[in-house]
Amino acid sequence: MIIDLRSDTVTKPSPGMKEAMFAAPVGDDVFGEDPTVLALEEKAAQLFGKESAVFCPSGTMTNQIAIRLHTRIQTEVICHKYSHIYLYEGGGIMANSLASVKLLEGDLGKITASQVAASINPDDIHAPETTMVSLENTMNKGGGSIYTLDEVVPIKKVCEEFGLKLHLDGARLFNALVESGESPKDWGAQFDTISICLSKGLGCPVGSLLLGSKADIKRARKVRKVMGGGMRQAGFLAAAGIYALDHQVDRLKEDHARARALGEMLLKKSFVSEVLPVATNIAIAKLDGITPEFFLEKLKEKNIKAVKFGPDLVRFVTHHDFDDEQLEEFGNRISDL
């Protein structure tokens, strides 16, 4: 048995999800005629209290579409230096939107309202115009750290004061919501656009959604087409998303509990000096005396997969397909390391 903890993207559709996918009525989504895609978009928009939504192949695409909506040439995006939109989307901010980026520091990948206010460029011909702020919840490079509404509301107020758009990369937003108990609608009220991923903790094979106003999503569909994201009979994929939203959200708490237990196992090893606080389903181990490459090779010998996450860091991500049996087996396999 291989224990794959590289990411929550490695999940396979559950039996119930497969049944829903094969039973889905479909049409041509580029023509706006796929009833299952339309149902998923409406369901997600209503869940977060937004006017509209668009279904896309990936979270990178939904994030990049949002940036395209909220920027133009010679404008700037404010985000944390470890943000997915900056580190893991192939330079898309520049390539797709011709915008620049202002990178901020912050504990566990989070930024504050005061930092945002201090980072807005003055009205000066020498500086790009600041038009957008992007947050990430949960924060991947922060070990799955969570923003709370108490932290986000002040950032929203700064954005309103200075006329900035606020975007949320919510690739693992449902992990944050089940842990905090906060309302999707309360979160929807804070952001101009929200990207949510269906193929991570929710266990779908493909897909993300961009939520926003009717006007923004109408423009987003045009940008999606330019980026190659128009899909035809996409209802088979959308059906997985509907199933996940109905059946696979609350169970994310199980992933969080297993991640905490896994973190405790790692912390007992002499070569692990620290495990970042495990807030959701990500455990990041800081190594002492060995390299990530060496540790990963030893794990590979025991049929365990994880990923290097820095010069002395290794990331483990729990997910739908990692159960209590595998958690116990993980502990057994690393016992002699």
mmCIF file of C-alpha atoms in Angstrom:
data_model
loop_
_atom_site.group_PDB
_atom_site.id
_atom_site.type_symbol
_atom_site.label_atom_id
_atom_site.label_comp_id
_atom_site.label_asym_id
_atom_site.label_seq_id
_atom_site.Cartn_x
_atom_site.Cartn_y
_atom_site.Cartn_z
ATOM 1 C CA MET A 1 0.000 0.000 0.000
ATOM 2 C CA ILE A 2 1.336 3.405 -1.029
ATOM 3 C CA ILE A 3 0.577 6.218 1.405
ATOM 4 C CA ASP A 4 0.380 9.327 -0.753
ATOM 5 C CA LEU A 5 0.540 12.560 1.238
ATOM 6 C CA ARG A 6 1.962 14.819 -1.472
ATOM 7 C CA SER A 7 -1.279 16.766 -1.828
ATOM 8 C CA ASP A 8 -5.035 16.581 -1.394
ATOM 9 C CA THR A 9 -5.210 16.653 -5.199
ATOM 10 C CA VAL A 10 -4.343 12.935 -5.353
ATOM 11 C CA THR A 11 -7.836 11.836 -4.298
ATOM 12 C CA LYS A 12 -9.990 9.602 -6.467
ATOM 13 C CA PRO A 13 -13.764 10.052 -6.880
ATOM 14 C CA SER A 14 -15.801 8.173 -4.294
ATOM 15 C CA PRO A 15 -18.362 5.569 -5.454
ATOM 16 C CA GLY A 16 -21.229 7.986 -4.818
ATOM 17 C CA MET A 17 -19.472 10.704 -6.778
ATOM 18 C CA LYS A 18 -18.902 8.369 -9.722
ATOM 19 C CA GLU A 19 -22.596 7.467 -9.774
ATOM 20 C CA ALA A 20 -23.543 11.138 -9.811
ATOM 21 C CA MET A 21 -21.107 11.832 -12.641
ATOM 22 C CA PHE A 22 -22.366 9.037 -14.879
ATOM 23 C CA ALA A 23 -25.992 10.007 -14.248
ATOM 24 C CA ALA A 24 -25.521 13.704 -15.035
ATOM 25 C CA PRO A 25 -27.531 15.347 -17.822
ATOM 26 C CA VAL A 26 -25.178 17.328 -20.048
ATOM 27 C CA GLY A 27 -25.130 19.881 -22.847
ATOM 28 C CA ASP A 28 -22.670 22.269 -24.456
ATOM 29 C CA ASP A 29 -21.398 24.563 -21.720
ATOM 30 C CA VAL A 30 -19.745 27.032 -24.103
ATOM 31 C CA PHE A 31 -23.240 27.661 -25.451
ATOM 32 C CA GLY A 32 -24.498 27.860 -21.862
ATOM 33 C CA GLU A 33 -26.584 24.717 -22.344
ATOM 34 C CA ASP A 34 -25.159 22.244 -19.832
ATOM 35 C CA PRO A 35 -27.813 21.942 -17.102
ATOM 36 C CA THR A 36 -25.471 20.337 -14.578
ATOM 37 C CA VAL A 37 -22.821 23.030 -14.964
ATOM 38 C CA LEU A 38 -25.496 25.700 -14.591
ATOM 39 C CA ALA A 39 -26.794 23.970 -11.462
ATOM 40 C CA LEU A 40 -23.309 23.820 -9.919
ATOM 41 C CA GLU A 41 -22.632 27.479 -10.683
ATOM 42 C CA GLU A 42 -25.945 28.549 -9.176
ATOM 43 C CA LYS A 43 -25.436 26.352 -6.115
ATOM 44 C CA ALA A 44 -21.970 27.742 -5.403
ATOM 45 C CA ALA A 45 -23.014 31.349 -5.979
ATOM 46 C CA GLN A 46 -25.976 31.009 -3.616
ATOM 47 C CA LEU A 47 -23.849 29.287 -0.983
ATOM 48 C CA PHE A 48 -21.575 32.336 -0.759
ATOM 49 C CA GLY A 49 -24.240 34.946 -1.445
ATOM 50 C CA LYS A 50 -22.705 35.997 -4.767
ATOM 51 C CA GLU A 51 -24.636 36.907 -7.892
ATOM 52 C CA SER A 52 -22.967 34.501 -10.288
ATOM 53 C CA ALA A 53 -20.261 31.881 -10.828
ATOM 54 C CA VAL A 54 -18.300 30.275 -13.652
ATOM 55 C CA PHE A 55 -16.928 26.718 -13.748
ATOM 56 C CA CYS A 56 -13.304 26.358 -14.899
ATOM 57 C CA PRO A 57 -10.800 23.510 -15.278
ATOM 58 C CA SER A 58 -8.422 24.689 -12.542
ATOM 59 C CA GLY A 59 -7.819 27.040 -9.638
ATOM 60 C CA THR A 60 -4.906 28.596 -11.462
ATOM 61 C CA MET A 61 -7.333 29.613 -14.188
ATOM 62 C CA THR A 62 -9.933 31.048 -11.797
ATOM 63 C CA ASN A 63 -7.261 33.034 -9.963
ATOM 64 C CA GLN A 64 -5.751 34.322 -13.186
ATOM 65 C CA ILE A 65 -9.149 35.301 -14.539
ATOM 66 C CA ALA A 66 -9.835 37.275 -11.360
ATOM 67 C CA ILE A 67 -6.503 39.070 -11.665
ATOM 68 C CA ARG A 68 -7.304 39.869 -15.301
ATOM 69 C CA LEU A 69 -10.634 41.349 -14.211
ATOM 70 C CA HIS A 70 -9.177 43.530 -11.474
ATOM 71 C CA THR A 71 -5.980 44.802 -13.126
ATOM 72 C CA ARG A 72 -4.712 46.254 -16.376
ATOM 73 C CA ILE A 73 -1.311 47.200 -17.733
ATOM 74 C CA GLN A 74 0.744 49.328 -15.298
ATOM 75 C CA THR A 75 -1.273 48.286 -12.254
ATOM 76 C CA GLU A 76 -0.241 46.280 -9.212
ATOM 77 C CA VAL A 77 -1.490 43.405 -7.065
ATOM 78 C CA ILE A 78 -0.764 43.230 -3.331
ATOM 79 C CA CYS A 79 -0.310 39.730 -1.890
ATOM 80 C CA HIS A 80 1.824 37.721 0.520
ATOM 81 C CA LYS A 81 5.210 36.676 -0.839
ATOM 82 C CA TYR A 82 4.238 33.013 -0.443
ATOM 83 C CA SER A 83 0.899 33.341 -2.257
ATOM 84 C CA HIS A 84 -0.032 30.652 -4.749
ATOM 85 C CA ILE A 85 -0.851 33.306 -7.353
ATOM 86 C CA TYR A 86 2.775 34.454 -7.196
ATOM 87 C CA LEU A 87 4.749 31.256 -6.561
ATOM 88 C CA TYR A 88 2.825 28.520 -8.327
ATOM 89 C CA GLU A 89 0.992 29.960 -11.323
ATOM 90 C CA GLY A 90 3.827 30.213 -13.818
ATOM 91 C CA GLY A 91 4.266 33.979 -13.715
ATOM 92 C CA GLY A 92 0.677 34.369 -14.843
ATOM 93 C CA ILE A 93 0.165 37.781 -13.256
ATOM 94 C CA MET A 94 2.653 39.234 -15.715
ATOM 95 C CA ALA A 95 1.990 36.873 -18.613
ATOM 96 C CA ASN A 96 -1.803 37.156 -18.572
ATOM 97 C CA SER A 97 -2.448 40.618 -17.136
ATOM 98 C CA LEU A 98 0.777 42.611 -17.624
ATOM 99 C CA ALA A 99 0.520 43.645 -13.983
ATOM 100 C CA SER A 100 3.198 43.924 -11.324
ATOM 101 C CA VAL A 101 3.152 42.520 -7.798
ATOM 102 C CA LYS A 102 3.939 43.939 -4.380
ATOM 103 C CA LEU A 103 4.941 41.120 -2.040
ATOM 104 C CA LEU A 104 4.363 41.391 1.704
ATOM 105 C CA GLU A 105 5.810 39.487 4.652
ATOM 106 C CA GLY A 106 3.593 37.955 7.326
ATOM 107 C CA ASP A 107 3.438 35.169 9.870
ATOM 108 C CA LEU A 108 2.231 31.832 8.471
ATOM 109 C CA GLY A 109 1.541 33.396 5.096
ATOM 110 C CA LYS A 110 -0.971 35.990 6.282
ATOM 111 C CA ILE A 111 -1.040 39.769 5.890
ATOM 112 C CA THR A 112 -2.833 42.495 7.862
ATOM 113 C CA ALA A 113 -4.940 45.545 7.093
ATOM 114 C CA SER A 114 -2.206 47.885 8.294
ATOM 115 C CA GLN A 115 0.299 46.231 5.953
ATOM 116 C CA VAL A 116 -2.084 46.601 3.033
ATOM 117 C CA ALA A 117 -2.735 50.271 3.802
ATOM 118 C CA ALA A 118 0.992 50.978 4.018
ATOM 119 C CA SER A 119 1.664 49.201 0.706
ATOM 120 C CA ILE A 120 -0.772 51.071 -1.523
ATOM 121 C CA ASN A 121 1.155 53.140 -4.019
ATOM 122 C CA PRO A 122 0.701 56.922 -4.066
ATOM 123 C CA ASP A 123 -0.785 58.669 -7.081
ATOM 124 C CA ASP A 124 2.574 59.140 -8.739
ATOM 125 C CA ILE A 125 3.707 58.668 -12.330
ATOM 126 C CA HIS A 126 6.700 56.652 -11.122
ATOM 127 C CA ALA A 127 4.617 53.906 -9.477
ATOM 128 C CA PRO A 128 2.087 51.402 -10.804
ATOM 129 C CA GLU A 129 -1.470 51.985 -9.660
ATOM 130 C CA THR A 130 -2.528 49.603 -6.891
ATOM 131 C CA THR A 131 -5.858 48.071 -7.913
ATOM 132 C CA MET A 132 -6.145 44.727 -6.171
ATOM 133 C CA VAL A 133 -5.403 42.749 -3.019
ATOM 134 C CA SER A 134 -5.382 38.937 -2.997
ATOM 135 C CA LEU A 135 -5.616 36.726 0.094
ATOM 136 C CA GLU A 136 -5.318 32.937 0.339
ATOM 137 C CA ASN A 137 -7.370 30.824 2.753
ATOM 138 C CA THR A 138 -6.193 28.390 3.878
ATOM 139 C CA MET A 139 -2.594 29.431 3.305
ATOM 140 C CA ASN A 140 -0.676 26.579 1.699
ATOM 141 C CA LYS A 141 2.842 27.808 2.515
ATOM 142 C CA GLY A 142 1.670 28.754 5.995
ATOM 143 C CA GLY A 143 0.953 25.132 6.815
ATOM 144 C CA GLY A 144 -2.771 25.412 6.158
ATOM 145 C CA SER A 145 -3.124 28.491 8.353
ATOM 146 C CA ILE A 146 -6.534 30.144 8.567
ATOM 147 C CA TYR A 147 -7.699 33.709 8.139
ATOM 148 C CA THR A 148 -10.668 34.612 10.344
ATOM 149 C CA LEU A 149 -13.334 37.174 9.512
ATOM 150 C CA ASP A 150 -11.921 39.379 12.262
ATOM 151 C CA GLU A 151 -8.722 39.580 10.214
ATOM 152 C CA VAL A 152 -10.387 39.963 6.826
ATOM 153 C CA VAL A 153 -13.005 42.624 7.610
ATOM 154 C CA PRO A 154 -10.374 45.331 8.330
ATOM 155 C CA ILE A 155 -8.611 44.463 5.058
ATOM 156 C CA LYS A 156 -11.924 44.837 3.234
ATOM 157 C CA LYS A 157 -12.411 48.277 4.813
ATOM 158 C CA VAL A 158 -8.981 49.383 3.585
ATOM 159 C CA CYS A 159 -9.830 48.152 0.087
ATOM 160 C CA GLU A 160 -13.119 50.046 0.113
ATOM 161 C CA GLU A 161 -11.419 53.213 1.356
ATOM 162 C CA PHE A 162 -8.851 53.152 -1.440
ATOM 163 C CA GLY A 163 -11.053 51.715 -4.196
ATOM 164 C CA LEU A 164 -9.241 48.377 -4.440
ATOM 165 C CA LYS A 165 -10.714 45.040 -5.466
ATOM 166 C CA LEU A 166 -10.338 42.167 -2.998
ATOM 167 C CA HIS A 167 -9.919 38.607 -4.286
ATOM 168 C CA LEU A 168 -9.805 35.371 -2.320
ATOM 169 C CA ASP A 169 -7.852 32.352 -3.476
ATOM 170 C CA GLY A 170 -10.043 29.890 -1.616
ATOM 171 C CA ALA A 171 -8.481 26.690 -2.940
ATOM 172 C CA ARG A 172 -8.923 25.198 0.539
ATOM 173 C CA LEU A 173 -11.580 27.610 1.790
ATOM 174 C CA PHE A 174 -13.912 24.844 2.938
ATOM 175 C CA ASN A 175 -11.147 23.501 5.191
ATOM 176 C CA ALA A 176 -11.031 26.920 6.828
ATOM 177 C CA LEU A 177 -14.805 27.191 7.151
ATOM 178 C CA VAL A 178 -15.376 23.797 8.758
ATOM 179 C CA GLU A 179 -12.591 24.537 11.230
ATOM 180 C CA SER A 180 -13.699 28.079 12.126
ATOM 181 C CA GLY A 181 -17.442 27.505 11.873
ATOM 182 C CA GLU A 182 -17.815 30.770 9.971
ATOM 183 C CA SER A 183 -20.506 31.245 7.334
ATOM 184 C CA PRO A 184 -19.817 31.037 3.591
ATOM 185 C CA LYS A 185 -22.161 33.994 3.060
ATOM 186 C CA ASP A 186 -20.241 36.098 5.575
ATOM 187 C CA TRP A 187 -17.087 35.333 3.625
ATOM 188 C CA GLY A 188 -18.767 36.030 0.315
ATOM 189 C CA ALA A 189 -19.715 39.492 1.535
ATOM 190 C CA GLN A 190 -16.068 40.481 2.020
ATOM 191 C CA PHE A 191 -14.698 39.747 -1.450
ATOM 192 C CA ASP A 192 -15.284 40.975 -4.972
ATOM 193 C CA THR A 193 -14.287 37.571 -6.339
ATOM 194 C CA ILE A 194 -13.684 34.183 -4.759
ATOM 195 C CA SER A 195 -11.981 31.147 -6.284
ATOM 196 C CA ILE A 196 -12.923 27.774 -4.800
ATOM 197 C CA CYS A 197 -11.282 24.493 -5.763
ATOM 198 C CA LEU A 198 -13.271 21.273 -6.032
ATOM 199 C CA SER A 199 -10.354 18.910 -6.679
ATOM 200 C CA LYS A 200 -8.480 19.221 -3.383
ATOM 201 C CA GLY A 201 -10.152 18.367 -0.078
ATOM 202 C CA LEU A 202 -13.568 18.022 -1.697
ATOM 203 C CA GLY A 203 -12.278 15.088 -3.732
ATOM 204 C CA CYS A 204 -13.429 15.937 -7.262
ATOM 205 C CA PRO A 205 -11.326 14.885 -10.247
ATOM 206 C CA VAL A 206 -11.350 18.318 -11.919
ATOM 207 C CA GLY A 207 -12.592 21.834 -11.472
ATOM 208 C CA SER A 208 -12.724 25.189 -9.736
ATOM 209 C CA LEU A 209 -15.288 27.970 -9.586
ATOM 210 C CA LEU A 210 -14.934 31.735 -9.712
ATOM 211 C CA LEU A 211 -17.669 33.594 -7.857
ATOM 212 C CA GLY A 212 -18.537 37.267 -8.215
ATOM 213 C CA SER A 213 -20.976 39.839 -9.533
ATOM 214 C CA LYS A 214 -22.968 39.210 -12.706
ATOM 215 C CA ALA A 215 -20.883 41.804 -14.526
ATOM 216 C CA ASP A 216 -17.579 40.306 -13.409
ATOM 217 C CA ILE A 217 -18.579 36.748 -14.249
ATOM 218 C CA LYS A 218 -19.848 37.807 -17.679
ATOM 219 C CA ARG A 219 -16.375 39.219 -18.355
ATOM 220 C CA ALA A 220 -14.810 36.143 -16.754
ATOM 221 C CA ARG A 221 -16.455 33.876 -19.319
ATOM 222 C CA LYS A 222 -14.749 35.810 -22.098
ATOM 223 C CA VAL A 223 -11.386 35.563 -20.370
ATOM 224 C CA ARG A 224 -11.950 31.846 -19.721
ATOM 225 C CA LYS A 225 -12.495 31.339 -23.442
ATOM 226 C CA VAL A 226 -9.271 33.174 -24.318
ATOM 227 C CA MET A 227 -7.374 31.046 -21.793
ATOM 228 C CA GLY A 228 -8.696 27.839 -23.337
ATOM 229 C CA GLY A 229 -11.045 27.035 -20.485
ATOM 230 C CA GLY A 230 -14.275 26.655 -22.409
ATOM 231 C CA MET A 231 -15.470 23.062 -21.993
ATOM 232 C CA ARG A 232 -18.281 21.327 -23.823
ATOM 233 C CA GLN A 233 -20.143 18.493 -22.037
ATOM 234 C CA ALA A 234 -18.627 19.490 -18.700
ATOM 235 C CA GLY A 235 -21.649 18.393 -16.714
ATOM 236 C CA PHE A 236 -19.992 15.080 -15.922
ATOM 237 C CA LEU A 237 -17.342 17.050 -14.020
ATOM 238 C CA ALA A 238 -19.796 19.541 -12.558
ATOM 239 C CA ALA A 239 -21.852 16.678 -11.135
ATOM 240 C CA ALA A 240 -18.850 15.706 -9.041
ATOM 241 C CA GLY A 241 -18.774 19.243 -7.675
ATOM 242 C CA ILE A 242 -22.443 19.169 -6.719
ATOM 243 C CA TYR A 243 -21.962 15.822 -5.002
ATOM 244 C CA ALA A 244 -18.939 17.120 -3.109
ATOM 245 C CA LEU A 245 -20.738 20.227 -1.863
ATOM 246 C CA ASP A 246 -23.635 18.060 -0.688
ATOM 247 C CA HIS A 247 -21.684 15.187 0.882
ATOM 248 C CA GLN A 248 -17.973 15.868 1.360
ATOM 249 C CA VAL A 249 -17.606 19.190 3.179
ATOM 250 C CA ASP A 250 -18.255 18.332 6.825
ATOM 251 C CA ARG A 251 -15.932 15.326 6.681
ATOM 252 C CA LEU A 252 -12.961 17.665 6.144
ATOM 253 C CA LYS A 253 -12.717 17.789 9.940
ATOM 254 C CA GLU A 254 -11.535 14.171 9.780
ATOM 255 C CA ASP A 255 -8.623 15.210 7.559
ATOM 256 C CA HIS A 256 -7.691 17.911 10.063
ATOM 257 C CA ALA A 257 -7.688 15.480 12.981
ATOM 258 C CA ARG A 258 -5.473 13.065 11.062
ATOM 259 C CA ALA A 259 -3.091 15.868 10.086
ATOM 260 C CA ARG A 260 -2.706 16.842 13.737
ATOM 261 C CA ALA A 261 -2.033 13.225 14.682
ATOM 262 C CA LEU A 262 0.452 12.888 11.844
ATOM 263 C CA GLY A 263 2.204 16.055 12.989
ATOM 264 C CA GLU A 264 2.557 14.624 16.485
ATOM 265 C CA MET A 265 4.118 11.467 15.040
ATOM 266 C CA LEU A 266 6.627 13.513 13.073
ATOM 267 C CA LEU A 267 7.523 15.674 16.054
ATOM 268 C CA LYS A 268 8.682 12.583 17.941
ATOM 269 C CA LYS A 269 11.447 11.975 15.408
ATOM 270 C CA SER A 270 14.896 13.213 16.443
ATOM 271 C CA PHE A 271 15.505 14.787 13.033
ATOM 272 C CA VAL A 272 12.308 16.889 13.140
ATOM 273 C CA SER A 273 12.941 20.097 15.063
ATOM 274 C CA GLU A 274 9.504 21.601 14.536
ATOM 275 C CA VAL A 275 6.126 21.027 12.937
ATOM 276 C CA LEU A 276 4.356 24.209 11.883
ATOM 277 C CA PRO A 277 1.041 24.679 13.716
ATOM 278 C CA VAL A 278 -1.423 22.246 12.129
ATOM 279 C CA ALA A 279 -4.585 24.298 11.651
ATOM 280 C CA THR A 280 -6.236 22.187 8.961
ATOM 281 C CA ASN A 281 -4.999 19.337 6.736
ATOM 282 C CA ILE A 282 -1.368 20.327 6.154
ATOM 283 C CA ALA A 283 1.585 19.303 8.327
ATOM 284 C CA ILE A 284 4.963 20.839 7.487
ATOM 285 C CA ALA A 285 7.996 19.305 9.202
ATOM 286 C CA LYS A 286 11.178 21.314 9.742
ATOM 287 C CA LEU A 287 14.211 19.030 9.583
ATOM 288 C CA ASP A 288 17.403 19.126 11.616
ATOM 289 C CA GLY A 289 20.552 17.311 10.532
ATOM 290 C CA ILE A 290 19.139 15.758 7.363
ATOM 291 C CA THR A 291 18.012 17.170 4.031
ATOM 292 C CA PRO A 292 14.503 16.949 2.601
ATOM 293 C CA GLU A 293 15.908 14.864 -0.255
ATOM 294 C CA PHE A 294 17.346 12.301 2.173
ATOM 295 C CA PHE A 295 14.140 12.156 4.214
ATOM 296 C CA LEU A 296 11.963 11.794 1.123
ATOM 297 C CA GLU A 297 14.152 8.954 -0.159
ATOM 298 C CA LYS A 298 13.781 7.117 3.160
ATOM 299 C CA LEU A 299 10.018 7.661 3.017
ATOM 300 C CA LYS A 300 9.955 6.388 -0.563
ATOM 301 C CA GLU A 301 11.617 3.177 0.579
ATOM 302 C CA LYS A 302 8.638 2.714 2.883
ATOM 303 C CA ASN A 303 6.088 3.555 0.162
ATOM 304 C CA ILE A 304 5.280 6.971 1.613
ATOM 305 C CA LYS A 305 5.077 10.034 -0.621
ATOM 306 C CA ALA A 306 5.480 13.652 0.491
ATOM 307 C CA VAL A 307 7.037 16.789 -1.027
ATOM 308 C CA LYS A 308 9.957 19.091 -0.339
ATOM 309 C CA PHE A 309 8.624 22.477 0.722
ATOM 310 C CA GLY A 310 11.785 24.462 1.366
ATOM 311 C CA PRO A 311 15.498 24.041 2.143
ATOM 312 C CA ASP A 312 14.667 22.178 5.373
ATOM 313 C CA LEU A 313 10.920 21.566 5.052
ATOM 314 C CA VAL A 314 8.767 18.604 3.991
ATOM 315 C CA ARG A 315 5.006 18.889 3.522
ATOM 316 C CA PHE A 316 2.392 16.220 4.258
ATOM 317 C CA VAL A 317 -1.258 16.740 3.255
ATOM 318 C CA THR A 318 -4.131 14.598 4.518
ATOM 319 C CA HIS A 319 -7.176 14.016 2.347
ATOM 320 C CA HIS A 320 -10.302 11.999 1.566
ATOM 321 C CA ASP A 321 -8.361 8.846 0.644
ATOM 322 C CA PHE A 322 -6.124 8.860 3.743
ATOM 323 C CA ASP A 323 -8.018 7.052 6.496
ATOM 324 C CA ASP A 324 -7.326 5.944 10.064
ATOM 325 C CA GLU A 325 -5.821 2.655 8.872
ATOM 326 C CA GLN A 326 -3.296 4.517 6.724
ATOM 327 C CA LEU A 327 -2.572 6.935 9.580
ATOM 328 C CA GLU A 328 -1.704 4.029 11.868
ATOM 329 C CA GLU A 329 0.368 2.412 9.128
ATOM 330 C CA PHE A 330 2.211 5.701 8.584
ATOM 331 C CA GLY A 331 3.224 5.692 12.230
ATOM 332 C CA ASN A 332 4.394 2.097 12.006
ATOM 333 C CA ARG A 333 6.476 2.718 8.888
ATOM 334 C CA ILE A 334 8.339 5.743 10.257
ATOM 335 C CA SER A 335 8.936 4.146 13.663
ATOM 336 C CA ASP A 336 12.469 3.029 12.793
ATOM 337 C CA LEU A 337 13.563 6.145 10.913
#
